[in-house]
Short mmCIF file of N, CA and C in Angstrom, two decimals:
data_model
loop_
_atom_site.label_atom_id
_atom_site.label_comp_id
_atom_site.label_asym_id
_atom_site.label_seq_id
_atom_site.Cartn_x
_atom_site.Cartn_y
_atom_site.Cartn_z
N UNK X 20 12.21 7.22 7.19
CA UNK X 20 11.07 7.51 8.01
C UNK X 20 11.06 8.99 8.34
N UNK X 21 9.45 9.71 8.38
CA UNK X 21 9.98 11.00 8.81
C UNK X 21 10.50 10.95 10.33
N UNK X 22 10.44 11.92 10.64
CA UNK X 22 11.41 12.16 12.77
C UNK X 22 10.27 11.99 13.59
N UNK X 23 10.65 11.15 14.85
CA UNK X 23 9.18 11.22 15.42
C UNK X 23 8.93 12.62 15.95
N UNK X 24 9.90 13.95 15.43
CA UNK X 24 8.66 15.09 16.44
C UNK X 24 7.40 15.29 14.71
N UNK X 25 7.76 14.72 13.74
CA UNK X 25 6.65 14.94 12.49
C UNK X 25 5.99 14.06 13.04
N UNK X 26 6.14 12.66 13.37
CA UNK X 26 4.67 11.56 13.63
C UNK X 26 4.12 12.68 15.00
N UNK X 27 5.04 12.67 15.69
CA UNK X 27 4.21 13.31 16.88
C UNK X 27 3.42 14.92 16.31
N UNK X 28 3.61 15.28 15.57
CA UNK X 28 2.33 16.46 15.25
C UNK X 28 1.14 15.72 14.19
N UNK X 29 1.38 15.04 13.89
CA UNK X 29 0.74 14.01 12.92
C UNK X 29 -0.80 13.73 13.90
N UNK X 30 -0.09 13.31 15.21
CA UNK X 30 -0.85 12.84 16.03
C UNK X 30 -1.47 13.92 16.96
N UNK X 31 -0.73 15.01 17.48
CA UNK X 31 -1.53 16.09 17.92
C UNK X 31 -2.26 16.94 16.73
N UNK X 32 -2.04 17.07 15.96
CA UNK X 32 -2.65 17.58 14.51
C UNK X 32 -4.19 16.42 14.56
N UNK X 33 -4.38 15.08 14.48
CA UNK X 33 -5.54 14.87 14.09
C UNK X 33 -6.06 15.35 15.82
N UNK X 34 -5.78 15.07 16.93
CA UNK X 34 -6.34 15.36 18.05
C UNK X 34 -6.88 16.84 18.01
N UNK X 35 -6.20 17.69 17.29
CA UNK X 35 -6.65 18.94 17.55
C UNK X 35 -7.75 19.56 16.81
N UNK X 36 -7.33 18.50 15.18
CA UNK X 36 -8.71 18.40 14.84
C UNK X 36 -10.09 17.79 14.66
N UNK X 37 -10.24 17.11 16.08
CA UNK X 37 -11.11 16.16 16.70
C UNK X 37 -11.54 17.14 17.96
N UNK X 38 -10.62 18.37 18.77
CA UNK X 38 -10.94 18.68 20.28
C UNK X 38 -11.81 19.36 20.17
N UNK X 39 -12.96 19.62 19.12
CA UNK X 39 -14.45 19.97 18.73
C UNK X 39 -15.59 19.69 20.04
N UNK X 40 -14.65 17.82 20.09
CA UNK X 40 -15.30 17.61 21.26
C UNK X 40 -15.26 17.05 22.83
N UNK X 41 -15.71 16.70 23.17
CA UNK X 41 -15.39 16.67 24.87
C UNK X 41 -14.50 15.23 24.76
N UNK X 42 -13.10 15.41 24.87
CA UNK X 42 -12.47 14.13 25.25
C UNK X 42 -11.75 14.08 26.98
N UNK X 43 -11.37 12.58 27.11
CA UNK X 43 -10.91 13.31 28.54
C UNK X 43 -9.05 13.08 27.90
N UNK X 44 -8.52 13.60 28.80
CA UNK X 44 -6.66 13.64 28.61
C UNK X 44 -6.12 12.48 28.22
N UNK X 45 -6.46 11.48 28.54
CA UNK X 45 -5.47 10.23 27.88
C UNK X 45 -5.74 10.49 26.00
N UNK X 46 -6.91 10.47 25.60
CA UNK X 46 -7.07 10.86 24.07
C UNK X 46 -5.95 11.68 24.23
N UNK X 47 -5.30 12.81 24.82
CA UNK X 47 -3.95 13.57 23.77
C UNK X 47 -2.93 12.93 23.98
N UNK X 48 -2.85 11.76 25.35
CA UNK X 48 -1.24 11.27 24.64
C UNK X 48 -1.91 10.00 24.01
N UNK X 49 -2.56 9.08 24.10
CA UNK X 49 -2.67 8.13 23.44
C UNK X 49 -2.37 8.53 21.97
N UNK X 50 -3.23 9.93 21.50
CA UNK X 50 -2.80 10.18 19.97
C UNK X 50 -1.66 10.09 19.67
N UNK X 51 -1.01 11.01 20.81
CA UNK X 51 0.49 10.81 20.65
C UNK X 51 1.21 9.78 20.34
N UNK X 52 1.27 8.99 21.27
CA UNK X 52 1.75 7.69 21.66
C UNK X 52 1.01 6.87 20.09
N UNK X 53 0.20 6.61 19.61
CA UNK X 53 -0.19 6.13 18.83
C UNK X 53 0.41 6.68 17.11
N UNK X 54 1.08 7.81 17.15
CA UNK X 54 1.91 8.22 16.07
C UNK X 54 2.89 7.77 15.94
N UNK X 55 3.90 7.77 16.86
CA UNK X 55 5.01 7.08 16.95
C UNK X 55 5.27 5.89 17.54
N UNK X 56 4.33 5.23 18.21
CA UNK X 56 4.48 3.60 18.35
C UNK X 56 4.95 2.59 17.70
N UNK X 57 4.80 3.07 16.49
CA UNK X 57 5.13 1.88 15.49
C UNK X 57 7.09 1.77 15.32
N UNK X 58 7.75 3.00 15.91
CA UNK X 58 9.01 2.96 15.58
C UNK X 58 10.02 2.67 17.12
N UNK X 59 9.09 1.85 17.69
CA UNK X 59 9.71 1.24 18.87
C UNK X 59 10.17 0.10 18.34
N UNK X 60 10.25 -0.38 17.21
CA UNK X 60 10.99 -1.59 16.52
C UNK X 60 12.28 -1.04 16.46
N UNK X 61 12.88 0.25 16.46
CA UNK X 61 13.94 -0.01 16.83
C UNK X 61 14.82 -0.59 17.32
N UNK X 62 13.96 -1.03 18.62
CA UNK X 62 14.26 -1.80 19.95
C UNK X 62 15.48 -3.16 19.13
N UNK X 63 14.67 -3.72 18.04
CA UNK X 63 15.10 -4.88 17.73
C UNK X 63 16.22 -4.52 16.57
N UNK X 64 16.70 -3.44 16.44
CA UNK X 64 18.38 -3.92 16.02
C UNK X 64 19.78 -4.12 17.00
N UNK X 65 19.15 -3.68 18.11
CA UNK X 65 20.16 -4.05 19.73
C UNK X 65 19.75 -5.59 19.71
N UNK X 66 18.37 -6.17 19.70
CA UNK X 66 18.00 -7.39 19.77
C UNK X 66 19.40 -8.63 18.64
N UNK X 67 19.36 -7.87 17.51
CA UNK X 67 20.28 -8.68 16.90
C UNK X 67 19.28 -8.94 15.76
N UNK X 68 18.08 -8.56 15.71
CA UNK X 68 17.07 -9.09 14.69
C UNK X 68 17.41 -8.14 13.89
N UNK X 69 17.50 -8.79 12.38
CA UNK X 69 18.04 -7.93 11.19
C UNK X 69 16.55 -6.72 10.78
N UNK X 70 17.04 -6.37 10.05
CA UNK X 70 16.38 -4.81 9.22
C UNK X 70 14.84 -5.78 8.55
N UNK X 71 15.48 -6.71 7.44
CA UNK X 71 14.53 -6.94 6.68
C UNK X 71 13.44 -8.33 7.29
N UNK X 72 13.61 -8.24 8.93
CA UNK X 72 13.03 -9.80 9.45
C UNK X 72 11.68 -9.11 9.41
N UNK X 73 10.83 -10.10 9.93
CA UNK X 73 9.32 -9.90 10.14
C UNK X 73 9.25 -9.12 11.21
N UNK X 74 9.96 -9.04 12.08
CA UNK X 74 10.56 -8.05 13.52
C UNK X 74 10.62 -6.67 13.48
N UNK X 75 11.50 -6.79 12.07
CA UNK X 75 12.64 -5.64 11.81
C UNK X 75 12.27 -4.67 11.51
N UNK X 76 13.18 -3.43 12.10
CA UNK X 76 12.74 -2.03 11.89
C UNK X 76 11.69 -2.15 10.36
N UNK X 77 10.60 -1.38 10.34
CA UNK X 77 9.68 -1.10 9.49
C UNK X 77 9.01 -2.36 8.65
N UNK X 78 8.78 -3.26 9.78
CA UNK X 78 8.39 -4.71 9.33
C UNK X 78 6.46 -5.03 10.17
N UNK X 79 6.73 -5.57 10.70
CA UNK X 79 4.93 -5.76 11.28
C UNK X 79 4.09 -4.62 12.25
N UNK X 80 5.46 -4.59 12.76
CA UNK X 80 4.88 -2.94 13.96
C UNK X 80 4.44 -1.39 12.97
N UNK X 81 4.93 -1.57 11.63
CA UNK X 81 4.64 -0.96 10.70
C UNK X 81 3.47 -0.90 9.72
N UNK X 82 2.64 -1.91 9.82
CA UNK X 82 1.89 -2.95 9.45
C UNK X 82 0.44 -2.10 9.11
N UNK X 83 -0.57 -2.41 8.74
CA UNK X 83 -2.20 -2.28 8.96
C UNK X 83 -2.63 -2.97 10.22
N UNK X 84 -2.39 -4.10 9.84
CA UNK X 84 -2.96 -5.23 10.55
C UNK X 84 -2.61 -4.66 12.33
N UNK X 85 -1.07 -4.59 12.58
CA UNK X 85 -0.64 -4.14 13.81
C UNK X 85 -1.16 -2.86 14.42
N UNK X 86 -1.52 -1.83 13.91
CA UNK X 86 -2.45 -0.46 13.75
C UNK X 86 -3.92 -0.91 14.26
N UNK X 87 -4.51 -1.95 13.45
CA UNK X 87 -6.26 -1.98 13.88
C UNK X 87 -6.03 -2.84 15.21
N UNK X 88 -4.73 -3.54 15.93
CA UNK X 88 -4.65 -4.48 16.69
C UNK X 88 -4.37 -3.29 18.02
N UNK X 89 -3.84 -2.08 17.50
CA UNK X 89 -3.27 -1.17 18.55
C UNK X 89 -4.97 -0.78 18.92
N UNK X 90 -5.21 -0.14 17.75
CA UNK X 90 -6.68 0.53 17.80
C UNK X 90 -7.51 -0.42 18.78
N UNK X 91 -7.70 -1.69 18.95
CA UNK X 91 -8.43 -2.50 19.08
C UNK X 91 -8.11 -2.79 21.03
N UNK X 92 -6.81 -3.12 20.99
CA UNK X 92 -6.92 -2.55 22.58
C UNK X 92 -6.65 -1.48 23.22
N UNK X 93 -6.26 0.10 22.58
CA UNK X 93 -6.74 1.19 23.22
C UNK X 93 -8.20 1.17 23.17
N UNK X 94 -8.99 0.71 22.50
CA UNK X 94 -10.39 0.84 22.86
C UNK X 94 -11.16 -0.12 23.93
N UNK X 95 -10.19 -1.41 24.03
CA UNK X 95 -10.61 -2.02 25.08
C UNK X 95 -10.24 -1.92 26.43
N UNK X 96 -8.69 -1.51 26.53
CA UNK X 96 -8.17 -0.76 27.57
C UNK X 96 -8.69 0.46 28.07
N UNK X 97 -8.11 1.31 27.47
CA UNK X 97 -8.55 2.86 27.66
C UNK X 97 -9.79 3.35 27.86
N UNK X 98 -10.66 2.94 27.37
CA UNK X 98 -12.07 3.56 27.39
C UNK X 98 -13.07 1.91 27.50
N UNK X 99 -12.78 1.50 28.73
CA UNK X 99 -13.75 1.15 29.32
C UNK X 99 -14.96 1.03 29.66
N UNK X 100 -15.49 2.18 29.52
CA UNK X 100 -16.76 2.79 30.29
C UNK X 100 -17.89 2.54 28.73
N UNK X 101 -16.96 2.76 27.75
CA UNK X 101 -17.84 2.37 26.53
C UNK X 101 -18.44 1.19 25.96
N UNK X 102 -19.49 1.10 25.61
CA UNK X 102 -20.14 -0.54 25.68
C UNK X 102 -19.09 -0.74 24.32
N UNK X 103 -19.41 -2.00 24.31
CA UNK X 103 -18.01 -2.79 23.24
C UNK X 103 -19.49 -2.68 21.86
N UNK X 104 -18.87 -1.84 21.26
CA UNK X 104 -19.16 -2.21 19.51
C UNK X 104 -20.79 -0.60 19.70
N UNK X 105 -20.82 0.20 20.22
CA UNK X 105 -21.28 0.88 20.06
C UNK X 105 -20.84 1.75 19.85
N UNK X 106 -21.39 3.20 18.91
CA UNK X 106 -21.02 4.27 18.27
C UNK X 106 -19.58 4.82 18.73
N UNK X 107 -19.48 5.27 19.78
CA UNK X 107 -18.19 6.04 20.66
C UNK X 107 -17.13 4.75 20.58
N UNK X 108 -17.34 2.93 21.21
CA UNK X 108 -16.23 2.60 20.88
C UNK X 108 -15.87 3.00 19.26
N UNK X 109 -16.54 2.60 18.07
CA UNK X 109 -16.13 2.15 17.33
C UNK X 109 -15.30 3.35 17.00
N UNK X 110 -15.60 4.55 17.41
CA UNK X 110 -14.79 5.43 17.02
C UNK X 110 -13.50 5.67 17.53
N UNK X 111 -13.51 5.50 19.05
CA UNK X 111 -12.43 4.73 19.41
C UNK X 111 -11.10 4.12 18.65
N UNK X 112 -11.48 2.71 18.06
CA UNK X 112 -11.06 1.36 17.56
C UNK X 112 -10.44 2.41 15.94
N UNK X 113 -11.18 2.91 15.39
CA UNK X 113 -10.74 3.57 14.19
C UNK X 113 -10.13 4.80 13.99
N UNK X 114 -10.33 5.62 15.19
CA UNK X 114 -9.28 6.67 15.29
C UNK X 114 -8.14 6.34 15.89
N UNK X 115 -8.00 5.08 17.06
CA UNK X 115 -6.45 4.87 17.01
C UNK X 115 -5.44 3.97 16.13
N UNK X 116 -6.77 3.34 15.34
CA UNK X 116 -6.13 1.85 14.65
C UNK X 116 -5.55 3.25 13.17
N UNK X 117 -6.71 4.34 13.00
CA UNK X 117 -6.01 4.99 11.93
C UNK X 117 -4.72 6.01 11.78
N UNK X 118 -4.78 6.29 13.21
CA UNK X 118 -3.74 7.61 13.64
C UNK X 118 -2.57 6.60 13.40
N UNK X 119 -2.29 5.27 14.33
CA UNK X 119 -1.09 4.21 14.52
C UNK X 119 -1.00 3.73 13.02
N UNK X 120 -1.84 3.51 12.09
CA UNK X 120 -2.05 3.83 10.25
C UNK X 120 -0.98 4.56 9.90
N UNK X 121 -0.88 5.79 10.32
CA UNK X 121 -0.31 6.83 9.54
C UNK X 121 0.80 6.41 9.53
N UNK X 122 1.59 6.11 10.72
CA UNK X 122 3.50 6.25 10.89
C UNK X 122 3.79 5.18 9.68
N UNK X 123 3.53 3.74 9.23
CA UNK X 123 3.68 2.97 8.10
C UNK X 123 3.22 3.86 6.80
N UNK X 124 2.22 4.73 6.89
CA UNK X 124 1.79 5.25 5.68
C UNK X 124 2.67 6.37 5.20
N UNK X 125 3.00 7.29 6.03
CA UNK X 125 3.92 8.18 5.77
C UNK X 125 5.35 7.90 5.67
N UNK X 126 5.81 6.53 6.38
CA UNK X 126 7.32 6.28 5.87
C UNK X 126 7.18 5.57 4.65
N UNK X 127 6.69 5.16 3.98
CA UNK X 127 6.19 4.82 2.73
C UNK X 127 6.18 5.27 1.60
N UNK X 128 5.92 7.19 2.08
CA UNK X 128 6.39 7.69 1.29
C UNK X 128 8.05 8.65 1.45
N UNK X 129 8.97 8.05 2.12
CA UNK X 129 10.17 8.27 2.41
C UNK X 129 10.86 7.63 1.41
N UNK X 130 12.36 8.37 1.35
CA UNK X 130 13.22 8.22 0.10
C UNK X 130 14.00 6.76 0.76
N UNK X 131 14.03 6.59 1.47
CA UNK X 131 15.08 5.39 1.93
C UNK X 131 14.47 4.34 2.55
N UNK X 132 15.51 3.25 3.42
CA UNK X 132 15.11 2.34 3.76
C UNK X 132 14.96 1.06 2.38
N UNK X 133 14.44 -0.07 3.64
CA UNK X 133 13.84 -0.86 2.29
C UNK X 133 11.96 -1.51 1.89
N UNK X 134 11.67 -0.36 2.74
CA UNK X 134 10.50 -0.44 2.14
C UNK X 134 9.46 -0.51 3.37
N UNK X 135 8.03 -0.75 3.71
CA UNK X 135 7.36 -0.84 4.88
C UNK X 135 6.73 -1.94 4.83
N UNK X 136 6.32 -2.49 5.77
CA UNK X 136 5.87 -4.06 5.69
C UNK X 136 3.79 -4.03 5.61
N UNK X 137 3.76 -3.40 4.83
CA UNK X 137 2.55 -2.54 5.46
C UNK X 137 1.17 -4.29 5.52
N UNK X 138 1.32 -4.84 4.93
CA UNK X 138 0.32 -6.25 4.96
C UNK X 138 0.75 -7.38 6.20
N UNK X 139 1.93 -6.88 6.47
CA UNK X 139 2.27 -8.04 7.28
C UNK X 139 1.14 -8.23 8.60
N UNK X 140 1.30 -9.54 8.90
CA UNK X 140 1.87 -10.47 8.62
C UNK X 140 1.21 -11.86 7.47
N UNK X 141 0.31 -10.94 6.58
CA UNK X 141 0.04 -11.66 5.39
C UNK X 141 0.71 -12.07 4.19
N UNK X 142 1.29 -10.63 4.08
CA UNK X 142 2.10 -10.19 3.40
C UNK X 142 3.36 -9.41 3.69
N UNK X 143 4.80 -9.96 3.74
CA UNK X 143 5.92 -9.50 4.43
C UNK X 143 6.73 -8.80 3.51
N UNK X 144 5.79 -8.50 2.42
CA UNK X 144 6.68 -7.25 1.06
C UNK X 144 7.13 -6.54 1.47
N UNK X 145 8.27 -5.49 1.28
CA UNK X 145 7.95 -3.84 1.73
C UNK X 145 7.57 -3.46 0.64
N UNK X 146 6.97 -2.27 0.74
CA UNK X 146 6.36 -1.20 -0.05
C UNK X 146 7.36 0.44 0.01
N UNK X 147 6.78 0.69 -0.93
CA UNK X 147 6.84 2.48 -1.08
C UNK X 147 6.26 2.40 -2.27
N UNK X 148 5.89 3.65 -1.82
CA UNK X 148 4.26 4.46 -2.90
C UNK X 148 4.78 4.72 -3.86
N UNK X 149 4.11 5.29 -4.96
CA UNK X 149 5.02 5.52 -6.21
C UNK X 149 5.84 7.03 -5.98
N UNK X 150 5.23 7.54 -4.82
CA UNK X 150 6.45 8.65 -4.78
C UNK X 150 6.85 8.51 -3.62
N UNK X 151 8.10 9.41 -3.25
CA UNK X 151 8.76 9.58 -2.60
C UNK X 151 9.69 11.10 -1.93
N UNK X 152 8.70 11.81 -1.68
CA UNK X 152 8.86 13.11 -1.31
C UNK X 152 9.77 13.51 -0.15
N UNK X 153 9.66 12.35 1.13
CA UNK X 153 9.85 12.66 1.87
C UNK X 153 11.15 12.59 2.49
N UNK X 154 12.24 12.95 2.62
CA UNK X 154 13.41 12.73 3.43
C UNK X 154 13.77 11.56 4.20
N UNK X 155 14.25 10.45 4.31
CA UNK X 155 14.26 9.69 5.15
C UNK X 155 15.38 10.12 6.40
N UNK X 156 14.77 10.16 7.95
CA UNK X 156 15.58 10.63 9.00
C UNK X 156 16.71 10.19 9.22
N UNK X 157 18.08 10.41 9.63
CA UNK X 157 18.76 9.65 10.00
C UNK X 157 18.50 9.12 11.56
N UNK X 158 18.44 7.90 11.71
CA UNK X 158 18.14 6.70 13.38
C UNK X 158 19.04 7.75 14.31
N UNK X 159 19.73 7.95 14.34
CA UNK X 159 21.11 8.13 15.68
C UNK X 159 20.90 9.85 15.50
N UNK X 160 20.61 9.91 16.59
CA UNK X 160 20.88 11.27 17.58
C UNK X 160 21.99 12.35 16.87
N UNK X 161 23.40 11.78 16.88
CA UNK X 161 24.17 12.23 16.38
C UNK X 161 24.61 12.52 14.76
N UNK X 162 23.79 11.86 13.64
CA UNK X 162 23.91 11.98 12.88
C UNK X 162 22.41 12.78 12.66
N UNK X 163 21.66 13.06 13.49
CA UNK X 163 20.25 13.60 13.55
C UNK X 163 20.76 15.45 13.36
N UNK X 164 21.31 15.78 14.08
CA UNK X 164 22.18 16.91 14.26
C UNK X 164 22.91 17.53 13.30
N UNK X 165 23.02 17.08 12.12
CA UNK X 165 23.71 17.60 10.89
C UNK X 165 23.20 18.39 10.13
N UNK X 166 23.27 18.88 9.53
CA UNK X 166 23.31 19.29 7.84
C UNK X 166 22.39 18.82 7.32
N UNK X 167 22.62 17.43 6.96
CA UNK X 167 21.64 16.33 6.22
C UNK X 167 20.43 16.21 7.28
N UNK X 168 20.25 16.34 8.47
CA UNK X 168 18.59 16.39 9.60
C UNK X 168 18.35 17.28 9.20
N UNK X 169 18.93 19.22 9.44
CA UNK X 169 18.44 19.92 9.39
C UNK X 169 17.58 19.87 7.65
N UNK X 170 18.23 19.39 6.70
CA UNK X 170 17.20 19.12 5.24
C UNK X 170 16.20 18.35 5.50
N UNK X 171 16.36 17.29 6.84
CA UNK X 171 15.15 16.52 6.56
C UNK X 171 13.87 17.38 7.63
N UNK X 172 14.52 18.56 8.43
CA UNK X 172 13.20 18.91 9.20
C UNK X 172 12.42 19.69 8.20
N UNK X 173 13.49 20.46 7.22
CA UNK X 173 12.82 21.80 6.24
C UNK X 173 11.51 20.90 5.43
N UNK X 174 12.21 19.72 4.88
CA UNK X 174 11.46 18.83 3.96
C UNK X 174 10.09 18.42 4.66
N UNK X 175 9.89 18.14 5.38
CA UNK X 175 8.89 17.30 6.35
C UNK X 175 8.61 18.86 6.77
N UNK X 176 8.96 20.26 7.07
CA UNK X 176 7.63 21.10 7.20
C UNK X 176 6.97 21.83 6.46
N UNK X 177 7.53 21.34 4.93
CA UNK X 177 6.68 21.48 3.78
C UNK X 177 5.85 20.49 3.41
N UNK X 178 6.53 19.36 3.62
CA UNK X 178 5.65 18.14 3.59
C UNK X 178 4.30 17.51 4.34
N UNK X 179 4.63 17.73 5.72
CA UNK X 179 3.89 17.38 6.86
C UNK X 179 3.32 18.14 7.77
N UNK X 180 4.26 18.80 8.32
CA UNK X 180 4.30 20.08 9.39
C UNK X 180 2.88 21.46 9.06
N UNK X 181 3.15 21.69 7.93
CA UNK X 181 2.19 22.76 7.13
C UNK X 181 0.89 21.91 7.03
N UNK X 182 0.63 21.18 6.18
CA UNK X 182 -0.64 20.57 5.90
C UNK X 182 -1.23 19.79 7.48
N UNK X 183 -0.71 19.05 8.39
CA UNK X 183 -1.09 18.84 9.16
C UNK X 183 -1.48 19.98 10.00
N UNK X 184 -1.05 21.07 10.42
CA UNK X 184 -1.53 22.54 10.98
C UNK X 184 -2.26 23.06 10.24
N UNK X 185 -2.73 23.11 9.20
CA UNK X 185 -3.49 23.83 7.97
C UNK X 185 -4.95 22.70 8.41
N UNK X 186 -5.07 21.31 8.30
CA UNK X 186 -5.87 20.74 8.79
C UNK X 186 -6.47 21.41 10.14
N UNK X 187 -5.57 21.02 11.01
CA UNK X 187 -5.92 21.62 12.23
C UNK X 187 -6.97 22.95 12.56
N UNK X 188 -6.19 23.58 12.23
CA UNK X 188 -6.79 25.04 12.16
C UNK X 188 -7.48 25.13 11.25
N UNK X 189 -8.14 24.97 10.39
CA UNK X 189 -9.44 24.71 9.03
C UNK X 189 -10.45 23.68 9.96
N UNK X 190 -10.19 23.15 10.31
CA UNK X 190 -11.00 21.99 11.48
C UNK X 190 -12.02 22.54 12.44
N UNK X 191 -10.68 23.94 13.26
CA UNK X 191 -11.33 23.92 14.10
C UNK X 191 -12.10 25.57 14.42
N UNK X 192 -11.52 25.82 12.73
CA UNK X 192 -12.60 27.25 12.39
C UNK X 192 -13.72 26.81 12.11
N UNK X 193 -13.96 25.70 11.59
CA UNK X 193 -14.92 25.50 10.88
C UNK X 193 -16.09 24.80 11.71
N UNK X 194 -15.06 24.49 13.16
CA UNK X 194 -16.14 24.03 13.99
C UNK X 194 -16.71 25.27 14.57
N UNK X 195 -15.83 26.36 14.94
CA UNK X 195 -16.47 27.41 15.61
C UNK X 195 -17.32 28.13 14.71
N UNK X 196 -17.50 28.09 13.40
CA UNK X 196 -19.01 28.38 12.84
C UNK X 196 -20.45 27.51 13.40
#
């Protein structure tokens, strides 16, 4: 998986190239929060639930399905005030169901692991794309700190880091024309 500070620019990266227009503050952490949400499955290898369960690290919380379900109540939670199924929700419902998209889409294309559950719970395959560019992070803090992290931050800011800021800023020149 890449590190969550890459999901987390992932997620201030599309926010920044969206702040064109008038949002109020929860839109910047929800983006946030909606990049790296999906790797709170961590939770469940303390649980005792194995790697490859329907649970398991990079299994349903990794998902599509789990993404349009996130999308679906930040738009019913969060933004309230919006009538249900008109223009502003729907944009809502698809910018968080797509941002919470990305973290399964981008470990997908990571070198490790065993794969992302990305259909579940239809489909409990893992996947990876036909490539694999990306570094997979090491989990633990302490092995985060090495040699082998510092390759995976260089990798991921050629990979991620650059093109997500290159978005950004192309976004939001292009709005100030």
């Amino acid at each position: 998986m890449p590190t969550i500070f890459t999901h987390s620019v992932v997620g201030l990266s599309a926010a920044t190239a969206l702040s064109g227009r008038k949002f109020p503050a929860r839109f910047w952490g929800l983006s946030l929060l909606c990049a790296v949400l999906p790797d709170a499955d961590v939770v469940t290898f303390r649980l005792g639930i194995p790697y490859e369960h329907f649970l398991g690290h990079r299994g349903f919380f990794h998902s599509l399905p789990f993404a349009i379900l996130v999308g679906l109540l930040i738009a019913l939670l969060f933004f309230p005030q919006e009538k249900l199924f008109s223009k502003k929700w729907f944009f809502y419902l698809l910018y968080f169901s797509g941002l919470t998209a990305t973290h399964g889409i981008l470990d997908a294309f990571t070198n490790g692991g065993l794969g992302i559950a990305l259909l579940s719970p239809f489909d409990n395959e893992r996947y990876f794309f036909w490539t694999t560019p990306i570094q997979v992070s090491p989990l633990s803090p302490d092995r985060f700190f090495t040699a082998r992290g510092l390759a995976v931050i260089k990798n991921e800011l050629l990979w991620l880091w650059l093109p997500c800021m290159l978005l950004a800023l192309f976004t939001r020149l292009y709005r100030r024309r």
